[in-house]
mmCIF file of C-alpha atoms in Angstrom:
data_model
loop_
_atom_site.group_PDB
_atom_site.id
_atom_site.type_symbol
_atom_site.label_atom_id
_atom_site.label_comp_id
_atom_site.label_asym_id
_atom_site.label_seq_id
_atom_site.Cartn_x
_atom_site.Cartn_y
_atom_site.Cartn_z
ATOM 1 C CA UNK A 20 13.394 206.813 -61.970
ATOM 2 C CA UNK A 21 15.815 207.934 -65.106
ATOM 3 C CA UNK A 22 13.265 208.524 -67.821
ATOM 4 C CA UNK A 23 14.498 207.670 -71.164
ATOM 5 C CA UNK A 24 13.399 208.809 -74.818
ATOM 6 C CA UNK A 25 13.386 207.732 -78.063
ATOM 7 C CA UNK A 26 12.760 208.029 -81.635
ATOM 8 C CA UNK A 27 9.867 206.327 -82.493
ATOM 9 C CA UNK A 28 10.673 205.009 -85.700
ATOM 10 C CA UNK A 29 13.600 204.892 -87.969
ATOM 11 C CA UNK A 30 14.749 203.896 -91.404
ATOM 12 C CA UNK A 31 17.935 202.913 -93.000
ATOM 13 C CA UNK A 32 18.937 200.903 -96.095
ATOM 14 C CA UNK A 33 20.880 197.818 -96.451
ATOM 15 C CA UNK A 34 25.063 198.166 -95.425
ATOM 16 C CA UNK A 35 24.373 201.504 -93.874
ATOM 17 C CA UNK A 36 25.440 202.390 -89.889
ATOM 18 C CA UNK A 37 22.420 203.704 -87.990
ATOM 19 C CA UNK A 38 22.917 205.627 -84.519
ATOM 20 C CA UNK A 39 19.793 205.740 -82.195
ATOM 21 C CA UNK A 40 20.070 208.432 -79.662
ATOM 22 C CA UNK A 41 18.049 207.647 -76.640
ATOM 23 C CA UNK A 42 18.184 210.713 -73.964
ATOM 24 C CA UNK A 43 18.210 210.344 -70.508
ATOM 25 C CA UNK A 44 18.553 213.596 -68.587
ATOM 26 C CA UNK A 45 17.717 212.213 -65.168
ATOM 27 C CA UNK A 46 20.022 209.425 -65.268
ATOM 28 C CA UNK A 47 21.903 208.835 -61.481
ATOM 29 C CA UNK A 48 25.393 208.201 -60.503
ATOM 30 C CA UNK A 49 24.472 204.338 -60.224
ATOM 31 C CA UNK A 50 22.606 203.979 -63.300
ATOM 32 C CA UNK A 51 23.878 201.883 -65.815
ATOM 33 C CA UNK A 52 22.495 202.176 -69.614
ATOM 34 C CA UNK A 53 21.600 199.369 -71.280
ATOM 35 C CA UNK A 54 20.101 198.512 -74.929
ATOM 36 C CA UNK A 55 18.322 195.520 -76.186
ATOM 37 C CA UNK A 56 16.839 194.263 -79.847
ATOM 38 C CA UNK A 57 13.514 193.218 -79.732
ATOM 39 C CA UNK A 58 11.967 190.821 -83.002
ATOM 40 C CA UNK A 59 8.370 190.497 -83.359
ATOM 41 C CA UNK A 60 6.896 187.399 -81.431
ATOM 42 C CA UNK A 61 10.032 187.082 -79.387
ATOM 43 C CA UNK A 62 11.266 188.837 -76.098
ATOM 44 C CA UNK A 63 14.212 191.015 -75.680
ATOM 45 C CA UNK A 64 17.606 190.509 -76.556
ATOM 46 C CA UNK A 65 20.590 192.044 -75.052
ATOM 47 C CA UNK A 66 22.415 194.153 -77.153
ATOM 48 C CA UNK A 67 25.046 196.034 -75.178
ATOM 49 C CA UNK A 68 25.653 198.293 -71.749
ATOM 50 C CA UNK A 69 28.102 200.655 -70.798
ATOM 51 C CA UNK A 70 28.500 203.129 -67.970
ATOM 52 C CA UNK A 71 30.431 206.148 -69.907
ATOM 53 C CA UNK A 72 32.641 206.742 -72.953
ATOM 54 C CA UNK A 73 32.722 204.371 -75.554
ATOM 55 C CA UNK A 74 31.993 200.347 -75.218
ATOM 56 C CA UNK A 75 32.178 197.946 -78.535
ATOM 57 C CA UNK A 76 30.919 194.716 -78.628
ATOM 58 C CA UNK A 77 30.634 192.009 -81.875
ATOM 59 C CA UNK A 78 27.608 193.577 -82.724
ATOM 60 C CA UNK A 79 27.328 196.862 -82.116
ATOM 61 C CA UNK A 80 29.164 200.071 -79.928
ATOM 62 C CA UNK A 81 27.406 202.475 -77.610
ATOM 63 C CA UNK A 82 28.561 206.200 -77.258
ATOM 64 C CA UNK A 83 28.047 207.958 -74.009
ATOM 65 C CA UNK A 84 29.287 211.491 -73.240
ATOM 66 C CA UNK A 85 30.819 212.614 -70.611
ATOM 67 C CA UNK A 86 27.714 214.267 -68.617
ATOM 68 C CA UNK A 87 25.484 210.935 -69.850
ATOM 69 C CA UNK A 88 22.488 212.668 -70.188
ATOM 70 C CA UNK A 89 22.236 210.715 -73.446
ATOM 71 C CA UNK A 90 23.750 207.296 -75.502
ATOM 72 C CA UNK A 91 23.711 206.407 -78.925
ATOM 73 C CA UNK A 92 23.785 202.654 -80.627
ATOM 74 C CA UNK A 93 26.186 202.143 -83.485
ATOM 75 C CA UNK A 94 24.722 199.546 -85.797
ATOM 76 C CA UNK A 95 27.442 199.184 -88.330
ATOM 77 C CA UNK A 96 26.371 197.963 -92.128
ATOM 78 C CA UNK A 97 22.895 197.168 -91.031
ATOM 79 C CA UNK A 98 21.413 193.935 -92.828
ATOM 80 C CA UNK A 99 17.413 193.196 -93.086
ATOM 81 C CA UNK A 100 17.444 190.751 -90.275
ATOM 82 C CA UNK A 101 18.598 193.840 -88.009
ATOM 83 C CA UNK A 102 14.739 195.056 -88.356
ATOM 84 C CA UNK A 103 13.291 195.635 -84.911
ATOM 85 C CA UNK A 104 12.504 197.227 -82.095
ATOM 86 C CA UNK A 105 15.713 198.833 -79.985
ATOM 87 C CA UNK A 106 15.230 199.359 -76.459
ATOM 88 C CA UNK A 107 17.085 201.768 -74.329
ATOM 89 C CA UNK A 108 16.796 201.029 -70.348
ATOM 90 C CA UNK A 109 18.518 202.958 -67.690
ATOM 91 C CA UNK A 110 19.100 200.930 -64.598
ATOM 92 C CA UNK A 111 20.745 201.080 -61.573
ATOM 93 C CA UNK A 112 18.692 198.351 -59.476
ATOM 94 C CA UNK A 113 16.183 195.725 -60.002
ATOM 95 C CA UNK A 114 13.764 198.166 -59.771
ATOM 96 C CA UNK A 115 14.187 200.241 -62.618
ATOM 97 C CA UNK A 116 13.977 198.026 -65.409
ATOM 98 C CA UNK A 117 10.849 199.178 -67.038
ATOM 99 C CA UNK A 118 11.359 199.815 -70.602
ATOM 100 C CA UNK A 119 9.625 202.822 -72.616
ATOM 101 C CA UNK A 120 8.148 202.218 -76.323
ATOM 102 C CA UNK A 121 11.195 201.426 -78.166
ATOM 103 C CA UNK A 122 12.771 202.690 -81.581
ATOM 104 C CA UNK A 123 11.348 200.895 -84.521
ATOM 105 C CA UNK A 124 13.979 200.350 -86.928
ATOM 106 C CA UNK A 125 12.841 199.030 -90.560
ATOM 107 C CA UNK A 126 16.624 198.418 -92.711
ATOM 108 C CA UNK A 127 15.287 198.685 -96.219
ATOM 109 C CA UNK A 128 16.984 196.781 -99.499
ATOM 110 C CA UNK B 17 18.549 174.088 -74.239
ATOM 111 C CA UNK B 18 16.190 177.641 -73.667
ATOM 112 C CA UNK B 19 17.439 179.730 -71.057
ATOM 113 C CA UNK B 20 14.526 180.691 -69.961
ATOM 114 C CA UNK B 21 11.213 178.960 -71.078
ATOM 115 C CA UNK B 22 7.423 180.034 -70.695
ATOM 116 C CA UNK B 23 4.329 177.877 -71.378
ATOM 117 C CA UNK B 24 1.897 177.952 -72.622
ATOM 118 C CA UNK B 25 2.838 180.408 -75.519
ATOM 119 C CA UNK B 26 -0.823 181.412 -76.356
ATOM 120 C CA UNK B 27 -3.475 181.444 -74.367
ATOM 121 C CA UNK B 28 -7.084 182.498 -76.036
ATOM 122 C CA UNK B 29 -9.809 182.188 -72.464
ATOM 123 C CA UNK B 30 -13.070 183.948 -71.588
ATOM 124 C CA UNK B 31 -13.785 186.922 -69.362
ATOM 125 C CA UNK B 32 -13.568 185.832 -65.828
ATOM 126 C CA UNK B 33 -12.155 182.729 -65.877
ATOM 127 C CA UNK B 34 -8.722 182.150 -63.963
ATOM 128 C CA UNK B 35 -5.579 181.487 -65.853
ATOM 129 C CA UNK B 36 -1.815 180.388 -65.405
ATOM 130 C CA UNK B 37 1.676 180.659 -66.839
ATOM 131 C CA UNK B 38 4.665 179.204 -65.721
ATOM 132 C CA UNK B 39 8.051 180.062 -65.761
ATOM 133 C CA UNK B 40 11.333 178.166 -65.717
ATOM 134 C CA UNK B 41 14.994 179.231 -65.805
ATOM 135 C CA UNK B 42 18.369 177.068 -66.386
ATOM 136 C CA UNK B 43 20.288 179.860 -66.004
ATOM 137 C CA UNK B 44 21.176 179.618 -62.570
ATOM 138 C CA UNK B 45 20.035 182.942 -62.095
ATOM 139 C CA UNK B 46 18.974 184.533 -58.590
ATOM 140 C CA UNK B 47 16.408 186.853 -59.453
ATOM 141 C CA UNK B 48 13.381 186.321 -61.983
ATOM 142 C CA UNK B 49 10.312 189.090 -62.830
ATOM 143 C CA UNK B 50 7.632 189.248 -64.995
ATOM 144 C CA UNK B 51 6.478 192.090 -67.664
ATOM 145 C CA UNK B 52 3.475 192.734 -69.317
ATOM 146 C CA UNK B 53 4.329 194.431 -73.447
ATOM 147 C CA UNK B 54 0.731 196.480 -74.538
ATOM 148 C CA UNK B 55 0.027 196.620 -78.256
ATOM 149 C CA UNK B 56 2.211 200.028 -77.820
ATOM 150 C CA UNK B 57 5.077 198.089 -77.450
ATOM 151 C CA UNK B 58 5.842 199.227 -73.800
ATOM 152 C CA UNK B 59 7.154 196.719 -71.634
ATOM 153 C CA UNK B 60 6.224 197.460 -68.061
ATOM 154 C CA UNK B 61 7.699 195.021 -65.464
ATOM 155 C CA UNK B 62 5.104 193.503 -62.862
ATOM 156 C CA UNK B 63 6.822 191.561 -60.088
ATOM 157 C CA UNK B 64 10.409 190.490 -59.429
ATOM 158 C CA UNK B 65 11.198 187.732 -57.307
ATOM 159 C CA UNK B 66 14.898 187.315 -55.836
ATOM 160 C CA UNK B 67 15.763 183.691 -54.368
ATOM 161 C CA UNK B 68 11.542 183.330 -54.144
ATOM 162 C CA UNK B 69 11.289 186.603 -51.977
ATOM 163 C CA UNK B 70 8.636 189.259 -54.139
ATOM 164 C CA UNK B 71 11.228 192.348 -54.013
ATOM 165 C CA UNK B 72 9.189 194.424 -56.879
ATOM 166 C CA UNK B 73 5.585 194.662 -57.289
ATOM 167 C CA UNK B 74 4.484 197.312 -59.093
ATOM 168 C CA UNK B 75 0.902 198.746 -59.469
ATOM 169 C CA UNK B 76 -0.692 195.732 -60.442
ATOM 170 C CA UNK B 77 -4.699 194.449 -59.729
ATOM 171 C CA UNK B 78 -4.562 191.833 -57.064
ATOM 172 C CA UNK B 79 -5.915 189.442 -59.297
ATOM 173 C CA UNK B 80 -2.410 188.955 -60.480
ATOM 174 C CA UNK B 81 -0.573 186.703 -58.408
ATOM 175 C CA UNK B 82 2.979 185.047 -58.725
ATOM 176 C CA UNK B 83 4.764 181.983 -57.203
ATOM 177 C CA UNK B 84 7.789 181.061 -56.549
ATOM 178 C CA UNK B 85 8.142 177.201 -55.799
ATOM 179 C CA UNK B 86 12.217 178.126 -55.994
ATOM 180 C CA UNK B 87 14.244 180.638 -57.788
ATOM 181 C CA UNK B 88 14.654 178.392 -61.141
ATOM 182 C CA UNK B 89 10.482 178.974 -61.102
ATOM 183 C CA UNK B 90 8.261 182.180 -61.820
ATOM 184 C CA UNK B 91 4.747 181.472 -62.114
ATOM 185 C CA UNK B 92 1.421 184.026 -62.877
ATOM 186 C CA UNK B 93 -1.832 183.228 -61.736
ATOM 187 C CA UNK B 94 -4.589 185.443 -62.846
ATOM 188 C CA UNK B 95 -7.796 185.501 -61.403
ATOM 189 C CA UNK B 96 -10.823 186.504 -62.955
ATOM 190 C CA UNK B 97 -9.517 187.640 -66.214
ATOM 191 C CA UNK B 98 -10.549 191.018 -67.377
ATOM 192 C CA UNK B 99 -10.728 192.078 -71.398
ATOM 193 C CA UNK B 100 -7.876 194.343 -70.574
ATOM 194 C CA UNK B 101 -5.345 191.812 -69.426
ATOM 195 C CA UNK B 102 -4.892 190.979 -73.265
ATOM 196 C CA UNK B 103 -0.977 191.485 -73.585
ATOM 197 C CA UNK B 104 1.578 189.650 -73.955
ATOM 198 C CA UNK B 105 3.523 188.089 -70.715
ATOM 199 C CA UNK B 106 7.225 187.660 -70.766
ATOM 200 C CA UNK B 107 9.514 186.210 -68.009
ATOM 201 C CA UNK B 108 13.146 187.059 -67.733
ATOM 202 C CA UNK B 109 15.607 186.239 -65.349
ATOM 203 C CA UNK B 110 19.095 188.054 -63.908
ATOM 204 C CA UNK B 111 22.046 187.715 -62.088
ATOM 205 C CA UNK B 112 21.837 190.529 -59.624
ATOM 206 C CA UNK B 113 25.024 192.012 -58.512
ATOM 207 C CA UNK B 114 25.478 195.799 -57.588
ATOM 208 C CA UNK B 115 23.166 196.733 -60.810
ATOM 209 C CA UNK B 116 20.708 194.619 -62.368
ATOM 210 C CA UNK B 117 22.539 193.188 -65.427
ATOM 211 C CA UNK B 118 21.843 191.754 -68.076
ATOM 212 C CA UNK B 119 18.275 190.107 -68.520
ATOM 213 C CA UNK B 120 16.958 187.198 -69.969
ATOM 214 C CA UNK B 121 13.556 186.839 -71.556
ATOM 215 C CA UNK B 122 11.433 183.961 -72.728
ATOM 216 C CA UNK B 123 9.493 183.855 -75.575
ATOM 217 C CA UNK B 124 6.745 185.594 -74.417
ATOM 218 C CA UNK B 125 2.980 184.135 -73.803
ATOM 219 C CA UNK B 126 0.251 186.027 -75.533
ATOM 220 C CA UNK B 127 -2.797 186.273 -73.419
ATOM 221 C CA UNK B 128 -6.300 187.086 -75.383
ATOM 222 C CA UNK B 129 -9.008 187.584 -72.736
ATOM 223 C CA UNK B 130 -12.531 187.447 -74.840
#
């Protein structure tokens, strides 16, 4: 299984872009990375996935290089309500969707 | 409509006593699992079912037990509850096509064993 790590906490302020790198050196041909917001009392929310380069969404991009041994989510102008827990999952089958501890990120005013 | 629903959302029992959640998709979806989130945050996935057949159990106690009436369905039976199943049980749910895609979660049911 593709082990992933994260920061375990990170803070911005209001209107800033935050990048959380997640690293992933074991990560297979068939893997897939994906990265979901998490808000207290509430389960998982996908975010965005990508396979390699660059992917952009409405909400947020995802940079992977070319060897993908690591990702990073683009938040841009973070707002308060963007406060929570970010997820990075590497998957390539139903049966490697366990999720590590998470990035805690607290946007400040 | 939710996607995917989970009752009850708390659930506050003794030691030993035997306990259920259900689980209900209207997604459509083939392929439905549970996870268990610690007060560390991790979320560890416990079974997957796809089109009712179990296709992931991971190292869990046999006292955990889920059912699968048909795929829109995910249920958790736990059998003489222990102080350490205290967590908090989601359900999600997935279209599975050559990876797993995108998952769904519920709300979550928060389990306090006392």
């Amino acid at each position: 299984l593709a082990k992933t790590t994260q920061p375990i906490s990170m803070d911005s302020y209001e209107g800033q872009e935050v990048n959380i790198t997640c690293s992933h050196n074991n990560i297979a041909t068939n893997d897939y990375i994906t990265w979901y917001q998490q808000f207290p009392s509430q389960g998982p929310r996908f975010i965005i996935q990508g396979y390699k380069t660059k992917v952009t969404n409405e909400v947020a991009s995802l940079f992977i290089p070319a060897d993908r041994k690591s990702s990073t989510l683009s938040l841009p102008r973070v707002s308060l309500s963007d406060t929570a827990v970010y997820y990075c999952l590497v998957e390539g089958s139903a049966r490697q969707l366990t999720f590590g501890s998470g990035t805690q990120l607290t946007v400040l005013p | 409509d939710t996607a995917v629903s989970q009752t009850p959302k708390y659930l506050v029992t003794q030691m030993g006593n035997d306990k259920s959640i259900k689980c209900e998709q209207n997604l459509g979806h083939d392929t439905m699992y549970w996870y268990k989130q610690d007060s560390k945050k991790f979320l560890k996935i416990m079974f997957s079912y796809n089109n009712k057949e179990l296709i992931i159990n991971e190292t869990v106690p046999n006292r955990f037990s889920p059912k699968s009436p048909d795929k829109a369905h995910l249920n958790l039976h736990i059998n003489s509850l222990e102080l350490g199943d205290s967590a908090v049980y989601f359900c999600a749910s997935s279209q599975t096509g050559t990876h797993a895609g995108e998952l769904f979660f519920g709300e979550g049911s928060r389990l306090t064993v006392l």
